[in-house]
Amino acid sequence: MAAPQSPVRDKQSHGNFNVDYVIAYDIPAKESAEAEATFTQLIEALSAVGFATEVRPGRTASSLLVFVKLASPSLLKSQIYRARVQDWLFGVRPSAPAPSDSNNTSPDNKTDAINRYFAEEEPVTEAERLRLAYELITRPRNEGGAGITPKRGQWRFVASIFPLHDRAFNRAWISAWSRKYYLDETDIGSIRDRFGERVAFYFAFLQSYFLFLVFPAALGFAAWLLLGPFSWVYAVVNCLWAVVFFEHWKMKEVDLAVQWGVRGVGRIQLPRSQFKFEREGIDSVTGEVVKVYSPFKRLARQLLQGPFALACVVVLGGLIVSCFSIEIFINEVYNGPFKQYLAFLPTILLTILNPTLTTLLTRLAQNLTEFENYRTHDAHQASFVQKIFVINFITSYLPIFLTAFIYVPFGKILVPYLDVFQLTVQRFTAEGQPLPTKEWEINPNRLTKQVIYLTVTAQVVNLATEFIVPYAKRKIFRTVERVQSELSEKNAAAAAAGGKATTNQPRRPDEPEEAEFLERAREEAELDEYDVTIDYREMVVQFGYLSLFSVVWPLTACSFLVNNWVEARSDAMKIATNCQRPIPWRADSIGPWLDALGFLSWLGSLTSAALVFLFKNGTAFPSGSPWDIRAWALLLAVLFAEHLYLLVQLVVRGVVRKLDSPGLQKERSERYAIRKRLLEKMVEWDVSGAETAGPGVSGGEKITRAVLEEEARRLSVVGEGRPEQL
Amino acid sequence: MAAPQSPVRDKQSHGNFNVDYVIAYDIPAKESAEAEATFTQLIEALSAVGFATEVRPGRTASSLLVFVKLASPSLLKSQIYRARVQDWLFGVRPSAPAPSDSNNTSPDNKTDAINRYFAEEEPVTEAERLRLAYELITRPRNEGGAGITPKRGQWRFVASIFPLHDRAFNRAWISAWSRKYYLDETDIGSIRDRFGERVAFYFAFLQSYFLFLVFPAALGFAAWLLLGPFSWVYAVVNCLWAVVFFEHWKMKEVDLAVQWGVRGVGRIQLPRSQFKFEREGIDSVTGEVVKVYSPFKRLARQLLQGPFALACVVVLGGLIVSCFSIEIFINEVYNGPFKQYLAFLPTILLTILNPTLTTLLTRLAQNLTEFENYRTHDAHQASFVQKIFVINFITSYLPIFLTAFIYVPFGKILVPYLDVFQLTVQRFTAEGQPLPTKEWEINPNRLTKQVIYLTVTAQVVNLATEFIVPYAKRKIFRTVERVQSELSEKNAAAAAAGGKATTNQPRRPDEPEEAEFLERAREEAELDEYDVTIDYREMVVQFGYLSLFSVVWPLTACSFLVNNWVEARSDAMKIATNCQRPIPWRADSIGPWLDALGFLSWLGSLTSAALVFLFKNGTAFPSGSPWDIRAWALLLAVLFAEHLYLLVQLVVRGVVRKLDSPGLQKERSERYAIRKRLLEKMVEWDVSGAETAGPGVSGGEKITRAVLEEEARRLSVVGEGRPEQL
């Protein structure tokens, strides 16, 4: 039952009794018979693929925790070897996994070589072990796994499958990170070894972005001091920075993937068990049987993204526009009674309706993505990310777009239409009296205030809620649960008192050496799963503010710099304390978010140019009429900025490509070295092939030499043309 | 002296006495001593690397022809093997070159296996043989070649090194092509086997383009019948077509490269012998010593491309604008004497000055590229192509841009400034008389006429000159040469008559069996080298007309369809009869022209939108004032068209990527198959590694099983949580 590492040290350092996974199992009172039958199947399925299991009660009487570990180290080795071979078959690793002296054929040496291979040459990281154990649990039975799919089908009573946190590591991690300014490669590397490449990529991106923020922060501070807002110098340099950052990250991403040995891992795509196939086909590359779903049907379903985006625009856009209008009306036009209370109305509406609608639309996005029926997790995730990007784009940026491009230029024209509200309000006031309104002026500070709110206040609020909300949720949840279980115990007691036989005994106390451990496991069973998508989304939205609107308030990047230092630590805290330990998936990039970054960076060139053009001269639109704006000049400015952007991108891309990423270089030189080594084994053939290509041919060569000499003699004796002059 | 193929058949079918290369050597009268000394060195250098040589007189008394062939088939095999191993090291070919049963160790079998390998498994094509022979001749001595660099340094008397045409093949080729409508893959394949991938890629591109032209030709014809010029429907569909063609070709290119086994061949970069290095460094991939030139210095030199482009614009643009102005003045304003003669003035000026200036600028581009000092041929060529693209862009498209965007909208305003010419003209006419001018009107047909001229007349003229000019040049050159050699013979005779001793004897007549062959070789020595760049340029410029201006005259594509059918045949004719046989270089794409195509396709979206917007309503600018154009609407139209274009490109690219090119698929499955095969050899280790990892560990596994069963029993007996209900 020993893990490949020293078992005694492990037990003490992890304090997890070498448990690989915990399976939380619910036995709802209504379906207890079925749930219990399935539970036996669960234990059998796990044993069948080589897991040792231990069962302990969960927090409530209706839940169980199954502690799972890989029973034998040789099974682990065989799984790891299998996975590494697959990596190599798909070109993820340059060389086949094998001990360096695999040619040695004596059996004793072989065992030594294998042990040395796993102990020294390519040791197994915790992430690799956990990933393979998880795959073994969830892989379909006909592919050699236990086929357990949490919350679905036969296994709908399996609430979650999660690895246990390594408390000692987490403590060391958080305390180390909170004491250093700068996270280096070893910090990210240790994340990778514990939580896998998918999480490590997030922190690597965050760190890279944090470092790059130093430049726009300094630039922004200087611009704020010297140039003021809406400076075209700041706008140009900021866009340039965005291009450089984007291209740099693309290179860095490849570098990291090579360094971590996961480049091309996207090709080994995790099939989704929810995928519904139409027929089976042969994979032209591997020759294996694959499940196929008609791409045309999928395309037809993908076209629903159009209506979906439109729905988002209408629903969220409608909400935002309405609240915006009410706000302007109340703040800047209305001057009647209850103004101080009414001022909160739009905020209250937004706070209530926005999350509700967003949640609804996100669920719609989920269902839509499900409906699109992707074969692999990656494709599914990419499509889902696209959709939530649309939602987030609207909720995050539309308010600023409204202020900058509708309210300020067209306010004077549009505000009269707010009469609708005036009529509504009049119903609540005395009929005869005219509604008291104040003289209305476009508020030129509104845009700046809004940007400051979104880039400072909202970030802080966001950071806080990331902690408080899950904590509060957990507290409430536990209270409810306690009350419920107390009630059910009372009922049981009443039933027992009533003479009805029940097997429901009060839970036995945990054995003392396990008690602390079990308490931890029960707590962790109730935590949320960690979803890296949410963290990426936050950073990408932030990058959008910087790229699109920071020209309004150049200190934006300073605020983000501070925020992101905290963000990295708070995300670490979140993983360590607020979430279940993530399953250490691999990844070779930040995936679909890269496109989102590129899009925002490009859009930034347009909005920055438009903002500078519209607001440059301090008081925008002195006459208050939008027709003062020379539309062709605005368009020309935007057009020019965009093409400058595209040109700079082309140049930067060219330069970055010439720089040659060290990762790619490493990869190439590895492949070259491997081939060279293989070549050395072939040299024998080479020589024989080249030098002595059969006796007859070799004789032919001698004859040819003779002919050659004959020719030369003839040339010097007889002479043709002029050489005889010599 | 036998080539690897059957020698007898070869001799008859090629009629070239198995000669691989002919080296034309000049012995100028002034430097004859030096030239003759070098000639001996030449023969020695060739013999040293294994070539058999024969010398025969050239056409003139001062020239020699050296016939060169690889002396031994085993040398050829070793060279080919070396090259194939290099391909494999650089990842061009998926598998190492070796006979399929290379494990067999008996020496006799080995010889057989090797012979079979070269005869059946991977036979040597003529192109491969010739390429390697050429590399052997030109590679530096320290890398095992003869180090002969035509026209440069020590070898400045070497006029050219060329392979001899295979007349029989050429005849069959031309006659086959002239009798079929459609060239298929075998046709392109046979080009590849003879002339190498670089030439084959040109014909593949031409053919692919020709096929794709059918669509815009049909569309254009329909648009011409139904919609008339400046139809936005035609413009949109045409742009869409350009996107699809571009993306399709990018995929096709990869396909072909994989099919021909040259994908990634650009990585094995041919070093330029003219490259001047600053220091030697270590290649991080191969660990070999490489010559390094500071990239920053090169970048500084590359910045000269800016001034160069500016010079092109000023010089060529100035010429075109001047001729344009003169033309308009004479045709449409001037009405005085000699009008019918003066009308030819701008054409004459253009015909004389344009080629002269273009040649000058091309030479400047050559020198500039030389100055940029690239290490490899590919980089050099790419940089040179960039420069000539600028030149060609100006000369080809500027006239139409002038008409469409300057002359028509601003003509009324600008023409008064043509007074300058009026003053000039007045000097030639009677002083007192006012210059007769006619009432001036903007000629709305000018644009259409110009487009028709450039897309029909100019193409035909171009096609004709491609034949006539080199033919005429050759005729004139030969006449001059004959006169010269007659003169020198007379001189020699006179000198001999004067009693002065001379070794200069009249040329001996050729031996009868060689006479016809030598005559051919002498003719070919005088032909130009084939430069595929010129042909690419022609096609890319043509594509530009279609993409940028075909909305003016929708029949453009019909004209090009006919033209390109002839073009493919005439280019074949050109290679077969007007040029030396090209050295069969490899290539894995059409190289830098791809970028040019992409640029023109993108620019097409802008110009088409602008043209439709400006000229749609039949009579453009009825009032004659450009201020009627709503600039913002024009800009919006262009902006919209461009973004539509970029969006469509994104979508098409996504779809094409999803289609998965069959070539890439083939490549992946090949690599997979190779790895799978290697894996089978390793299986022995796998099994032992996974199943019996040492006796101790194996024992450990048994114990674990026991524990597992024990666990299960305990579970069913004692029971924890609820399962005891079962």
Short mmCIF file of N, CA and C in Angstrom, two decimals, chain B residues 387-480:
data_model
loop_
_atom_site.label_atom_id
_atom_site.label_comp_id
_atom_site.label_asym_id
_atom_site.label_seq_id
_atom_site.Cartn_x
_atom_site.Cartn_y
_atom_site.Cartn_z
N LYS B 387 11.09 43.76 -51.86
CA LYS B 387 11.47 45.02 -52.53
C LYS B 387 10.88 45.07 -53.94
N ILE B 388 11.01 43.96 -54.67
CA ILE B 388 10.47 44.06 -56.02
C ILE B 388 8.95 44.10 -56.01
N PHE B 389 8.36 43.62 -54.92
CA PHE B 389 6.90 43.75 -54.83
C PHE B 389 6.51 45.23 -54.73
N VAL B 390 7.29 45.99 -53.97
CA VAL B 390 7.03 47.43 -53.86
C VAL B 390 7.10 48.07 -55.25
N ILE B 391 8.17 47.76 -55.97
CA ILE B 391 8.34 48.33 -57.31
C ILE B 391 7.16 47.97 -58.20
N ASN B 392 6.81 46.69 -58.19
CA ASN B 392 5.73 46.24 -59.07
C ASN B 392 4.38 46.78 -58.67
N PHE B 393 4.22 46.94 -57.37
CA PHE B 393 2.95 47.49 -56.90
C PHE B 393 2.76 48.88 -57.50
N ILE B 394 3.81 49.68 -57.43
CA ILE B 394 3.70 51.05 -57.93
C ILE B 394 3.47 51.06 -59.43
N THR B 395 4.31 50.34 -60.17
CA THR B 395 4.17 50.41 -61.62
C THR B 395 2.85 49.81 -62.11
N SER B 396 2.35 48.79 -61.39
CA SER B 396 1.15 48.12 -61.90
C SER B 396 -0.13 48.82 -61.50
N TYR B 397 -0.21 49.27 -60.25
CA TYR B 397 -1.50 49.72 -59.75
C TYR B 397 -1.64 51.23 -59.64
N LEU B 398 -0.51 51.95 -59.55
CA LEU B 398 -0.61 53.39 -59.34
C LEU B 398 -1.45 54.08 -60.42
N PRO B 399 -1.25 53.72 -61.72
CA PRO B 399 -2.06 54.40 -62.74
C PRO B 399 -3.56 54.30 -62.47
N ILE B 400 -4.02 53.13 -62.06
CA ILE B 400 -5.46 52.98 -61.82
C ILE B 400 -5.87 53.75 -60.57
N PHE B 401 -5.02 53.69 -59.53
CA PHE B 401 -5.33 54.47 -58.33
C PHE B 401 -5.47 55.95 -58.67
N LEU B 402 -4.56 56.41 -59.52
CA LEU B 402 -4.61 57.83 -59.92
C LEU B 402 -5.93 58.16 -60.58
N THR B 403 -6.32 57.32 -61.53
CA THR B 403 -7.56 57.59 -62.25
C THR B 403 -8.76 57.56 -61.31
N ALA B 404 -8.81 56.49 -60.49
CA ALA B 404 -10.01 56.28 -59.70
C ALA B 404 -10.13 57.25 -58.55
N PHE B 405 -9.02 57.52 -57.89
CA PHE B 405 -9.13 58.27 -56.64
C PHE B 405 -8.60 59.70 -56.72
N ILE B 406 -7.97 60.06 -57.85
CA ILE B 406 -7.50 61.43 -57.98
C ILE B 406 -8.18 62.10 -59.18
N TYR B 407 -7.99 61.47 -60.35
CA TYR B 407 -8.45 62.10 -61.58
C TYR B 407 -9.96 62.31 -61.58
N VAL B 408 -10.72 61.25 -61.31
CA VAL B 408 -12.17 61.39 -61.42
C VAL B 408 -12.74 62.32 -60.34
N PRO B 409 -12.42 62.07 -59.05
CA PRO B 409 -13.05 62.98 -58.08
C PRO B 409 -12.47 64.39 -58.08
N PHE B 410 -11.16 64.51 -58.25
CA PHE B 410 -10.55 65.84 -58.09
C PHE B 410 -10.12 66.48 -59.40
N GLY B 411 -10.46 65.81 -60.53
CA GLY B 411 -9.99 66.30 -61.82
C GLY B 411 -10.27 67.78 -62.06
N LYS B 412 -11.50 68.16 -61.82
CA LYS B 412 -11.92 69.54 -62.10
C LYS B 412 -11.06 70.55 -61.35
N ILE B 413 -10.61 70.14 -60.16
CA ILE B 413 -9.83 71.06 -59.35
C ILE B 413 -8.38 71.06 -59.77
N LEU B 414 -7.90 69.86 -60.15
CA LEU B 414 -6.46 69.73 -60.38
C LEU B 414 -6.04 70.15 -61.77
N VAL B 415 -6.96 69.97 -62.75
CA VAL B 415 -6.55 70.20 -64.13
C VAL B 415 -6.05 71.63 -64.38
N PRO B 416 -6.62 72.63 -63.76
CA PRO B 416 -6.07 73.98 -63.98
C PRO B 416 -4.58 74.06 -63.72
N TYR B 417 -4.07 73.21 -62.81
CA TYR B 417 -2.63 73.25 -62.54
C TYR B 417 -1.82 72.70 -63.69
N LEU B 418 -2.52 72.05 -64.67
CA LEU B 418 -1.80 71.55 -65.84
C LEU B 418 -1.36 72.70 -66.73
N ASP B 419 -1.68 73.90 -66.33
CA ASP B 419 -1.21 75.11 -67.02
C ASP B 419 0.28 75.07 -67.30
N VAL B 420 1.00 74.43 -66.39
CA VAL B 420 2.45 74.31 -66.58
C VAL B 420 2.74 73.79 -67.97
N PHE B 421 2.00 72.73 -68.36
CA PHE B 421 2.22 72.16 -69.68
C PHE B 421 1.81 73.15 -70.75
N GLN B 422 0.72 73.81 -70.48
CA GLN B 422 0.21 74.76 -71.45
C GLN B 422 1.29 75.80 -71.79
N LEU B 423 1.95 76.26 -70.76
CA LEU B 423 3.02 77.24 -70.96
C LEU B 423 4.13 76.64 -71.80
N THR B 424 4.46 75.39 -71.48
CA THR B 424 5.52 74.73 -72.23
C THR B 424 5.13 74.60 -73.69
N VAL B 425 3.91 74.19 -73.89
CA VAL B 425 3.45 73.98 -75.26
C VAL B 425 3.42 75.28 -76.03
N GLN B 426 3.03 76.33 -75.34
CA GLN B 426 2.90 77.61 -76.02
C GLN B 426 4.22 78.10 -76.63
N ARG B 427 5.32 77.69 -76.03
CA ARG B 427 6.62 78.08 -76.60
C ARG B 427 6.77 77.57 -78.02
N PHE B 428 6.16 76.35 -78.24
CA PHE B 428 6.33 75.75 -79.55
C PHE B 428 5.32 76.26 -80.57
N THR B 429 4.30 76.93 -80.10
CA THR B 429 3.31 77.44 -81.05
C THR B 429 3.53 78.95 -81.21
N ALA B 430 2.80 79.50 -82.14
CA ALA B 430 2.96 80.94 -82.39
C ALA B 430 2.68 81.71 -81.10
N GLU B 431 3.57 82.65 -80.85
CA GLU B 431 3.55 83.35 -79.56
C GLU B 431 2.21 83.99 -79.25
N GLY B 432 1.72 84.73 -80.24
CA GLY B 432 0.54 85.53 -79.95
C GLY B 432 -0.76 84.75 -79.82
N GLN B 433 -0.80 83.62 -80.53
CA GLN B 433 -2.07 82.89 -80.55
C GLN B 433 -2.36 82.24 -79.20
N PRO B 434 -3.61 82.29 -78.80
CA PRO B 434 -3.95 81.52 -77.60
C PRO B 434 -3.96 80.04 -77.95
N LEU B 435 -3.50 79.25 -76.99
CA LEU B 435 -3.44 77.81 -77.24
C LEU B 435 -4.83 77.24 -77.44
N PRO B 436 -5.02 76.49 -78.53
CA PRO B 436 -6.35 75.94 -78.72
C PRO B 436 -6.60 74.79 -77.75
N THR B 437 -7.58 74.96 -76.92
CA THR B 437 -7.98 73.85 -76.03
C THR B 437 -9.45 73.57 -76.24
N LYS B 438 -9.83 72.32 -75.99
CA LYS B 438 -11.25 72.04 -76.12
C LYS B 438 -11.91 72.11 -74.74
N GLU B 439 -13.20 72.23 -74.75
CA GLU B 439 -13.93 72.27 -73.48
C GLU B 439 -13.67 70.96 -72.75
N TRP B 440 -13.30 71.06 -71.48
CA TRP B 440 -12.86 69.84 -70.80
C TRP B 440 -13.94 69.22 -69.94
N GLU B 441 -14.03 67.93 -70.04
CA GLU B 441 -14.99 67.15 -69.25
C GLU B 441 -14.25 65.96 -68.65
N ILE B 442 -14.60 65.59 -67.44
CA ILE B 442 -14.01 64.35 -66.92
C ILE B 442 -14.52 63.20 -67.74
N ASN B 443 -13.57 62.33 -68.16
CA ASN B 443 -13.92 61.21 -69.02
C ASN B 443 -14.27 60.02 -68.13
N PRO B 444 -15.55 59.71 -68.00
CA PRO B 444 -15.93 58.68 -67.04
C PRO B 444 -15.52 57.29 -67.48
N ASN B 445 -15.22 57.11 -68.77
CA ASN B 445 -14.87 55.78 -69.26
C ASN B 445 -13.39 55.47 -69.10
N ARG B 446 -12.65 56.49 -68.72
CA ARG B 446 -11.22 56.34 -68.65
C ARG B 446 -10.82 55.17 -67.75
N LEU B 447 -11.45 55.10 -66.58
CA LEU B 447 -11.11 54.05 -65.60
C LEU B 447 -11.34 52.66 -66.20
N THR B 448 -12.53 52.49 -66.80
CA THR B 448 -12.86 51.19 -67.38
C THR B 448 -11.87 50.84 -68.49
N LYS B 449 -11.60 51.82 -69.35
CA LYS B 449 -10.68 51.57 -70.46
C LYS B 449 -9.31 51.12 -69.95
N GLN B 450 -8.87 51.83 -68.89
CA GLN B 450 -7.56 51.54 -68.33
C GLN B 450 -7.51 50.12 -67.76
N VAL B 451 -8.57 49.77 -67.03
CA VAL B 451 -8.61 48.43 -66.45
C VAL B 451 -8.62 47.38 -67.55
N ILE B 452 -9.41 47.63 -68.60
CA ILE B 452 -9.46 46.65 -69.70
C ILE B 452 -8.09 46.55 -70.36
N TYR B 453 -7.46 47.70 -70.55
CA TYR B 453 -6.13 47.67 -71.17
C TYR B 453 -5.18 46.80 -70.35
N LEU B 454 -5.16 47.06 -69.01
CA LEU B 454 -4.19 46.36 -68.17
C LEU B 454 -4.50 44.89 -67.99
N THR B 455 -5.79 44.54 -68.07
CA THR B 455 -6.14 43.14 -67.81
C THR B 455 -6.27 42.32 -69.08
N VAL B 456 -6.32 42.97 -70.23
CA VAL B 456 -6.39 42.18 -71.47
C VAL B 456 -5.17 42.47 -72.32
N THR B 457 -5.08 43.67 -72.84
CA THR B 457 -4.01 44.01 -73.77
C THR B 457 -2.64 43.75 -73.16
N ALA B 458 -2.46 44.29 -71.94
CA ALA B 458 -1.14 44.18 -71.32
C ALA B 458 -0.76 42.73 -71.08
N GLN B 459 -1.76 41.90 -70.76
CA GLN B 459 -1.46 40.49 -70.53
C GLN B 459 -1.00 39.81 -71.82
N VAL B 460 -1.69 40.15 -72.92
CA VAL B 460 -1.32 39.54 -74.20
C VAL B 460 0.07 39.99 -74.61
N VAL B 461 0.30 41.32 -74.46
CA VAL B 461 1.61 41.86 -74.83
C VAL B 461 2.70 41.18 -74.00
N ASN B 462 2.42 41.04 -72.74
CA ASN B 462 3.35 40.43 -71.81
C ASN B 462 3.70 39.02 -72.24
N LEU B 463 2.66 38.26 -72.57
CA LEU B 463 2.83 36.88 -73.00
C LEU B 463 3.72 36.81 -74.23
N ALA B 464 3.45 37.75 -75.17
CA ALA B 464 4.22 37.75 -76.42
C ALA B 464 5.67 38.11 -76.16
N THR B 465 5.87 39.17 -75.34
CA THR B 465 7.26 39.60 -75.12
C THR B 465 8.07 38.55 -74.38
N GLU B 466 7.40 37.76 -73.56
CA GLU B 466 8.14 36.72 -72.85
C GLU B 466 8.85 35.80 -73.84
N PHE B 467 8.27 35.67 -75.06
CA PHE B 467 8.93 34.85 -76.06
C PHE B 467 9.83 35.64 -76.97
N ILE B 468 9.28 36.75 -77.43
CA ILE B 468 9.98 37.45 -78.51
C ILE B 468 11.26 38.09 -78.02
N VAL B 469 11.20 38.74 -76.83
CA VAL B 469 12.39 39.44 -76.35
C VAL B 469 13.59 38.52 -76.20
N PRO B 470 13.45 37.39 -75.47
CA PRO B 470 14.65 36.55 -75.35
C PRO B 470 15.10 35.99 -76.69
N TYR B 471 14.12 35.71 -77.58
CA TYR B 471 14.49 35.17 -78.90
C TYR B 471 15.29 36.21 -79.68
N ALA B 472 14.79 37.42 -79.68
CA ALA B 472 15.46 38.50 -80.41
C ALA B 472 16.84 38.75 -79.81
N LYS B 473 16.89 38.79 -78.48
CA LYS B 473 18.15 39.01 -77.79
C LYS B 473 19.17 37.98 -78.23
N ARG B 474 18.71 36.73 -78.28
CA ARG B 474 19.62 35.64 -78.64
C ARG B 474 20.12 35.81 -80.07
N LYS B 475 19.19 36.18 -80.96
CA LYS B 475 19.55 36.36 -82.38
C LYS B 475 20.63 37.43 -82.52
N ILE B 476 20.35 38.57 -81.89
CA ILE B 476 21.27 39.69 -81.99
C ILE B 476 22.63 39.32 -81.41
N PHE B 477 22.58 38.68 -80.23
CA PHE B 477 23.78 38.30 -79.53
C PHE B 477 24.63 37.39 -80.40
N ARG B 478 23.96 36.44 -81.07
CA ARG B 478 24.69 35.49 -81.91
C ARG B 478 25.32 36.16 -83.10
N THR B 479 24.59 37.08 -83.69
CA THR B 479 25.13 37.79 -84.84
C THR B 479 26.38 38.55 -84.44
N VAL B 480 26.27 39.28 -83.31
CA VAL B 480 27.43 40.03 -82.83
C VAL B 480 28.60 39.11 -82.59
#
